[in-house]
Short mmCIF file of C-alpha atoms in Angstrom, two decimals:
data_model
loop_
_atom_site.label_atom_id
_atom_site.label_comp_id
_atom_site.label_asym_id
_atom_site.label_seq_id
_atom_site.Cartn_x
_atom_site.Cartn_y
_atom_site.Cartn_z
CA MET A 1 -0.03 -0.16 -0.13
CA LEU A 2 1.21 3.38 -0.81
CA GLN A 3 1.77 5.64 2.14
CA ALA A 4 1.55 9.54 1.92
CA ASN A 5 5.19 9.95 2.10
CA GLY A 6 5.92 7.73 -0.77
CA SER A 7 6.83 4.75 1.18
CA VAL A 8 5.25 1.18 0.53
CA THR A 9 3.97 -1.41 3.31
CA ALA A 10 2.77 -4.87 2.80
CA VAL A 11 -0.85 -5.64 3.23
CA LYS A 12 -1.28 -8.63 5.59
CA SER A 13 -3.67 -11.37 3.74
CA LYS A 14 -6.82 -12.44 5.86
CA LYS A 15 -7.19 -15.65 4.09
CA PRO A 16 -4.85 -17.53 6.39
CA LEU A 17 -7.12 -16.32 9.61
CA ASN A 18 -10.05 -16.99 7.74
CA PHE A 19 -8.45 -20.52 7.10
CA LYS A 20 -7.71 -21.05 10.85
CA LYS A 21 -11.29 -20.08 11.97
CA GLY A 22 -12.80 -22.52 9.45
CA VAL A 23 -10.85 -25.35 10.50
CA LYS A 24 -11.03 -25.00 14.10
CA PRO A 25 -14.29 -26.03 14.68
CA TYR A 26 -13.42 -29.45 12.66
CA LEU A 27 -10.70 -29.75 15.26
CA TYR A 28 -12.81 -29.97 18.18
CA LEU A 29 -14.77 -32.45 16.32
CA ALA A 30 -11.83 -34.67 15.21
CA PRO A 31 -11.47 -36.89 18.26
CA THR A 32 -15.40 -37.63 18.29
CA LEU A 33 -15.08 -38.28 14.28
CA VAL A 34 -12.58 -40.59 14.88
CA VAL A 35 -14.06 -42.68 17.59
CA LEU A 36 -17.35 -42.83 15.53
CA ILE A 37 -15.24 -44.07 12.39
CA ILE A 38 -13.20 -46.80 14.50
CA LEU A 39 -16.41 -47.87 16.52
CA LEU A 40 -19.22 -47.66 13.73
CA ILE A 41 -17.86 -47.06 10.22
CA VAL A 42 -15.45 -49.62 10.36
CA PRO A 43 -17.44 -52.62 11.70
CA ILE A 44 -20.34 -51.85 9.35
CA VAL A 45 -17.79 -52.10 6.36
CA MET A 46 -16.13 -55.24 7.77
CA VAL A 47 -19.58 -56.93 7.95
CA ILE A 48 -20.45 -55.96 4.66
CA SER A 49 -17.35 -57.38 3.22
CA TYR A 50 -17.76 -60.51 5.08
CA ALA A 51 -21.27 -61.13 3.63
CA PHE A 52 -19.33 -61.53 0.35
CA PHE A 53 -16.65 -63.91 1.24
CA ASP A 54 -16.93 -67.58 2.33
CA ASN A 55 -15.71 -68.85 5.82
CA VAL A 56 -14.38 -65.23 6.83
CA ILE A 57 -12.76 -65.86 10.39
CA VAL A 58 -12.66 -69.53 10.38
CA VAL A 59 -10.08 -69.68 7.87
CA GLN A 60 -6.85 -67.31 6.96
CA GLU A 61 -7.82 -66.68 3.06
CA PRO A 62 -11.63 -66.86 2.23
CA GLN A 63 -12.83 -67.08 -0.93
CA PHE A 64 -14.90 -64.78 -2.60
CA ALA A 65 -18.53 -66.11 -2.71
CA GLY A 66 -20.60 -63.12 -4.37
CA LEU A 67 -24.22 -63.30 -3.34
CA LYS A 68 -23.85 -67.12 -2.15
CA ASN A 69 -24.22 -66.32 1.48
CA PHE A 70 -27.64 -64.12 0.66
CA GLY A 71 -29.02 -67.07 -1.13
CA ILE A 72 -28.37 -69.23 2.17
CA VAL A 73 -29.97 -67.18 4.42
CA LEU A 74 -32.98 -66.47 2.26
CA LYS A 75 -33.50 -69.97 1.99
CA ASP A 76 -32.86 -70.94 5.73
CA PRO A 77 -36.15 -72.04 7.44
CA THR A 78 -34.87 -70.60 10.59
CA PHE A 79 -34.40 -67.21 9.12
CA ILE A 80 -37.63 -67.18 7.49
CA MET A 81 -39.21 -67.90 11.04
CA GLY A 82 -37.13 -65.10 12.36
CA ILE A 83 -38.61 -62.76 9.63
CA LYS A 84 -42.28 -63.78 10.78
CA ASN A 85 -41.19 -63.44 14.47
CA THR A 86 -39.80 -60.03 14.00
CA LEU A 87 -42.55 -58.71 12.06
CA PHE A 88 -45.22 -59.57 14.73
CA PHE A 89 -42.85 -58.54 17.50
CA VAL A 90 -42.16 -54.99 15.89
CA ILE A 91 -45.66 -54.26 14.33
CA VAL A 92 -47.64 -55.30 17.64
CA SER A 93 -44.93 -53.35 20.01
CA VAL A 94 -45.20 -50.22 17.93
CA ILE A 95 -48.94 -50.04 17.54
CA ALA A 96 -49.36 -50.62 21.55
CA HIS A 97 -46.51 -47.91 22.37
CA MET A 98 -48.51 -45.46 20.21
CA LEU A 99 -51.95 -46.24 21.66
CA ILE A 100 -50.61 -46.68 25.60
CA GLY A 101 -48.30 -43.79 25.29
CA MET A 102 -50.99 -41.39 23.72
CA PHE A 103 -53.49 -42.51 26.32
CA PHE A 104 -50.96 -41.51 29.24
CA ALA A 105 -49.97 -38.47 27.37
CA MET A 106 -53.66 -37.17 27.12
CA LEU A 107 -54.06 -38.15 30.77
CA MET A 108 -51.06 -36.25 32.05
CA ASN A 109 -52.28 -33.38 29.69
CA THR A 110 -55.91 -33.30 31.01
CA THR A 111 -56.78 -30.46 33.54
CA TYR A 112 -58.94 -32.90 35.75
CA LEU A 113 -55.97 -34.15 37.64
CA HIS A 114 -54.02 -32.22 40.45
CA VAL A 115 -50.47 -30.92 39.60
CA LYS A 116 -48.86 -32.92 42.42
CA THR A 117 -50.82 -36.16 41.17
CA LYS A 118 -49.73 -35.52 37.70
CA ALA A 119 -46.06 -35.53 38.69
CA VAL A 120 -46.40 -38.76 40.81
CA PHE A 121 -48.02 -40.26 37.83
CA ARG A 122 -45.15 -38.93 35.42
CA VAL A 123 -42.36 -40.53 37.52
CA ILE A 124 -44.22 -43.87 37.86
CA TYR A 125 -45.25 -44.11 34.03
CA ALA A 126 -41.91 -43.14 32.92
CA LEU A 127 -40.05 -45.71 35.47
CA PRO A 128 -39.97 -48.72 32.62
CA TRP A 129 -37.79 -46.54 30.21
CA MET A 130 -35.05 -45.85 32.91
CA PHE A 131 -34.38 -49.45 33.81
CA THR A 132 -31.84 -51.36 31.32
CA ALA A 133 -32.75 -54.51 29.53
CA SER A 134 -31.33 -56.98 32.26
CA VAL A 135 -33.27 -55.45 35.19
CA ILE A 136 -36.23 -55.60 32.83
CA ALA A 137 -35.45 -59.29 31.82
CA ILE A 138 -34.93 -60.43 35.46
CA THR A 139 -37.80 -58.78 36.79
CA TRP A 140 -40.40 -59.93 33.90
CA ARG A 141 -38.70 -63.66 34.44
CA LEU A 142 -39.92 -63.46 37.91
CA LEU A 143 -43.27 -62.40 37.25
CA TYR A 144 -43.65 -65.15 34.29
CA ASP A 145 -42.31 -67.81 36.45
CA PRO A 146 -44.74 -70.60 36.93
CA VAL A 147 -44.58 -70.02 40.64
CA GLY A 148 -44.13 -66.42 40.08
CA VAL A 149 -46.84 -63.43 40.90
CA LEU A 150 -48.63 -63.67 37.49
CA ASN A 151 -49.50 -67.20 37.91
CA PHE A 152 -50.53 -66.82 41.51
CA LEU A 153 -53.13 -63.88 40.84
CA SER A 154 -54.57 -66.13 37.80
CA GLN A 155 -54.92 -69.26 40.37
CA THR A 156 -56.32 -66.70 42.93
CA LEU A 157 -58.73 -64.85 40.61
CA HIS A 158 -59.79 -68.52 38.91
CA LEU A 159 -58.78 -67.33 35.92
CA SER A 160 -56.77 -70.52 35.36
CA GLN A 161 -56.90 -73.77 36.85
CA SER A 162 -53.07 -74.54 36.10
CA THR A 163 -50.01 -72.99 35.97
CA ILE A 164 -48.82 -71.16 32.81
CA ASP A 165 -45.29 -71.15 31.68
CA PHE A 166 -45.37 -67.72 29.91
CA LEU A 167 -41.76 -68.02 28.48
CA GLY A 168 -41.42 -71.91 28.14
CA THR A 169 -44.76 -72.59 26.18
CA ARG A 170 -44.09 -72.13 22.42
CA GLU A 171 -47.68 -70.87 21.65
CA ILE A 172 -47.11 -67.54 23.75
CA ALA A 173 -43.67 -67.23 24.30
CA LEU A 174 -43.36 -64.46 21.57
CA LYS A 175 -46.49 -62.77 22.85
CA ALA A 176 -45.09 -62.64 26.40
CA VAL A 177 -41.76 -61.26 25.42
CA THR A 178 -43.70 -58.65 23.14
CA VAL A 179 -45.38 -57.42 26.43
CA ILE A 180 -42.58 -57.17 28.13
CA ASN A 181 -41.17 -54.94 25.24
CA ILE A 182 -44.12 -52.98 24.97
CA TRP A 183 -44.22 -52.06 28.57
CA SER A 184 -40.14 -51.15 28.59
CA GLY A 185 -41.12 -48.90 25.49
CA TYR A 186 -44.23 -46.94 25.82
CA PRO A 187 -42.92 -44.12 28.30
CA PHE A 188 -40.91 -42.83 25.38
CA TYR A 189 -43.96 -42.42 23.20
CA MET A 190 -45.69 -40.67 26.52
CA ILE A 191 -43.13 -38.32 27.16
CA SER A 192 -42.89 -36.94 23.58
CA ILE A 193 -46.41 -37.14 22.89
CA LEU A 194 -47.11 -35.02 26.28
CA ALA A 195 -44.41 -32.65 24.91
CA GLY A 196 -46.30 -31.89 21.65
CA LEU A 197 -49.87 -31.84 23.45
CA GLN A 198 -48.36 -28.93 25.68
CA GLY A 199 -47.27 -27.12 22.45
CA ILE A 200 -50.90 -27.12 20.77
CA SER A 201 -52.75 -23.83 21.56
CA THR A 202 -55.80 -23.86 23.74
CA ASP A 203 -57.17 -21.24 21.37
CA LEU A 204 -57.78 -24.08 18.85
CA TYR A 205 -59.91 -26.09 21.18
CA GLU A 206 -61.86 -22.87 22.42
CA ALA A 207 -62.63 -22.01 19.10
CA SER A 208 -63.60 -25.53 18.07
CA SER A 209 -65.86 -26.00 21.05
CA ILE A 210 -67.81 -22.75 20.15
CA ASP A 211 -68.47 -24.31 16.62
CA GLY A 212 -69.96 -27.01 18.61
CA ALA A 213 -67.23 -29.82 18.00
CA ASN A 214 -67.23 -32.59 20.80
CA PRO A 215 -64.03 -33.98 22.70
CA VAL A 216 -63.73 -36.99 19.76
CA GLN A 217 -64.04 -34.64 16.86
CA GLN A 218 -61.41 -32.27 18.43
CA PHE A 219 -59.07 -35.17 18.70
CA PHE A 220 -59.09 -36.36 15.37
CA ARG A 221 -59.24 -32.86 13.94
CA ILE A 222 -56.95 -30.92 15.99
CA THR A 223 -55.12 -33.21 18.13
CA ILE A 224 -53.77 -35.94 15.76
CA PRO A 225 -52.98 -33.40 13.12
CA GLN A 226 -50.92 -31.23 15.18
CA LEU A 227 -49.19 -34.25 16.42
CA LYS A 228 -48.52 -35.94 12.86
CA PRO A 229 -44.88 -34.78 12.51
CA ILE A 230 -43.98 -36.07 15.92
CA LEU A 231 -45.80 -39.39 15.70
CA ILE A 232 -44.22 -40.16 12.42
CA SER A 233 -40.83 -39.72 13.59
CA LEU A 234 -41.88 -41.81 16.62
CA VAL A 235 -43.15 -44.65 14.73
CA MET A 236 -39.83 -44.69 12.36
CA LEU A 237 -37.44 -44.79 15.36
CA ASP A 238 -39.37 -47.20 16.99
CA PHE A 239 -39.09 -49.23 14.04
CA VAL A 240 -35.75 -49.31 13.89
CA TRP A 241 -35.30 -49.75 17.72
CA THR A 242 -37.56 -52.72 17.95
CA ILE A 243 -36.11 -54.41 14.88
CA GLN A 244 -32.63 -54.48 16.53
CA GLN A 245 -34.10 -55.32 19.86
CA PHE A 246 -31.92 -58.50 20.85
CA ALA A 247 -30.64 -58.07 24.62
CA LEU A 248 -34.42 -58.29 26.17
CA ILE A 249 -35.06 -61.68 24.12
CA TRP A 250 -31.83 -63.30 24.30
CA MET A 251 -32.19 -62.76 28.53
CA THR A 252 -35.79 -63.90 28.67
CA THR A 253 -36.20 -66.72 26.30
CA GLY A 254 -32.65 -67.19 24.68
CA GLY A 255 -34.69 -67.27 21.14
CA GLY A 256 -36.61 -70.41 22.66
CA PRO A 257 -38.62 -72.49 23.24
CA VAL A 258 -37.95 -74.43 19.77
CA LYS A 259 -37.22 -70.96 18.08
CA ALA A 260 -40.76 -69.60 18.95
CA THR A 261 -38.84 -66.18 19.92
CA THR A 262 -36.07 -66.18 17.53
CA THR A 263 -36.09 -62.88 15.60
CA VAL A 264 -33.56 -61.39 13.25
CA SER A 265 -31.10 -60.20 15.63
CA VAL A 266 -31.29 -63.41 17.71
CA TYR A 267 -30.83 -65.35 14.39
CA ILE A 268 -27.80 -63.17 13.68
CA TYR A 269 -26.30 -63.86 16.91
CA GLU A 270 -26.74 -67.57 16.82
CA THR A 271 -25.47 -67.89 13.27
CA ALA A 272 -22.30 -66.25 14.04
CA PHE A 273 -21.38 -67.35 17.69
CA ARG A 274 -22.70 -70.80 18.20
CA THR A 275 -22.48 -72.20 14.59
CA TYR A 276 -19.51 -69.94 13.72
CA LYS A 277 -21.26 -69.01 10.18
CA TYR A 278 -19.75 -65.37 10.27
CA SER A 279 -20.52 -65.23 6.53
CA GLN A 280 -24.20 -66.02 6.64
CA ALA A 281 -24.50 -63.95 9.86
CA SER A 282 -23.09 -60.85 8.23
CA ALA A 283 -25.39 -61.67 5.15
CA ALA A 284 -28.46 -61.48 7.23
CA ALA A 285 -27.21 -58.37 9.23
CA VAL A 286 -26.73 -56.48 5.97
CA LEU A 287 -30.41 -57.42 5.00
CA ALA A 288 -31.36 -55.92 8.08
CA LEU A 289 -29.42 -52.83 7.71
CA ILE A 290 -30.96 -52.55 4.45
CA VAL A 291 -34.05 -52.34 6.00
CA CYS A 292 -32.90 -50.00 8.48
CA ILE A 293 -31.66 -47.66 6.19
CA ILE A 294 -34.85 -47.42 4.06
CA ILE A 295 -36.67 -46.58 7.14
CA ALA A 296 -33.91 -43.77 8.03
CA ILE A 297 -34.21 -42.39 4.64
CA PHE A 298 -38.17 -42.13 5.23
CA TYR A 299 -37.38 -40.40 8.81
CA VAL A 300 -34.80 -37.98 7.08
CA ARG A 301 -37.14 -36.76 4.43
CA ASN A 302 -39.92 -36.41 7.28
CA GLN A 303 -37.47 -34.34 9.25
CA ARG A 304 -36.53 -32.35 6.11
CA SER A 305 -40.56 -31.75 5.03
CA GLU A 306 -41.13 -30.47 8.83
CA ASP A 307 -38.31 -27.77 8.47
#
């Protein structure tokens, strides 16, 4: 730059400074990204690669198998049974979560209950969501035991003449495990829906009352439309979480009796760590991953449409 006295001074470029400002946030994120890549991305890539090779881990030089493992898995009767069990487990759980969560959220949002009463009920209703899968599994195994509380009550109330082995009877084991999952998962819906209900303006309900709308009409014409974005997000997330549910099933029934509660996640575990067919287990895991990715895509699109 030319000064008044005729001397020339250099002008410092602002680009390095801007470059540093642009890089600095990523440096803070770098450790987290590295851990994420190591613990999440790398295992996913490894599992996908295993699905296309034969006898991985078991032999030192596995041979490329193409889609062979996928064909074996899709023809496996146990995997087909696992799909059917998973569909029942997921669909019933998601619907029940929605209905029970909506009911308790509406109950907590009503003006008929005292504030202190609501506070107590919120804690009680949210408790199942706070427990780990191991605690839930042990608790319900005690309840379902042939000499447990449920059998005692059913015989005392003359609902059943004999003891029922809820987790050991093939016809009812899957239903019993589904009930456990419903009990442990509905609080997430309740809390989320309650937050949505409290965000709906009371003016809408007052205006509809003036127009002659009854509570049922208000529910379907005001409450549900206002909660629609939240409900769609909850259902999609719940689908993914329930499909992946493993610990609860494994610690209650272990996939039995006679594969009655074997879901896709249990099938993957047993195939990999009991029969050591890691290639086929990886193929089954990739199929489950594809389903989860499809649901995730719909979830992201729904979130973008809300924005």
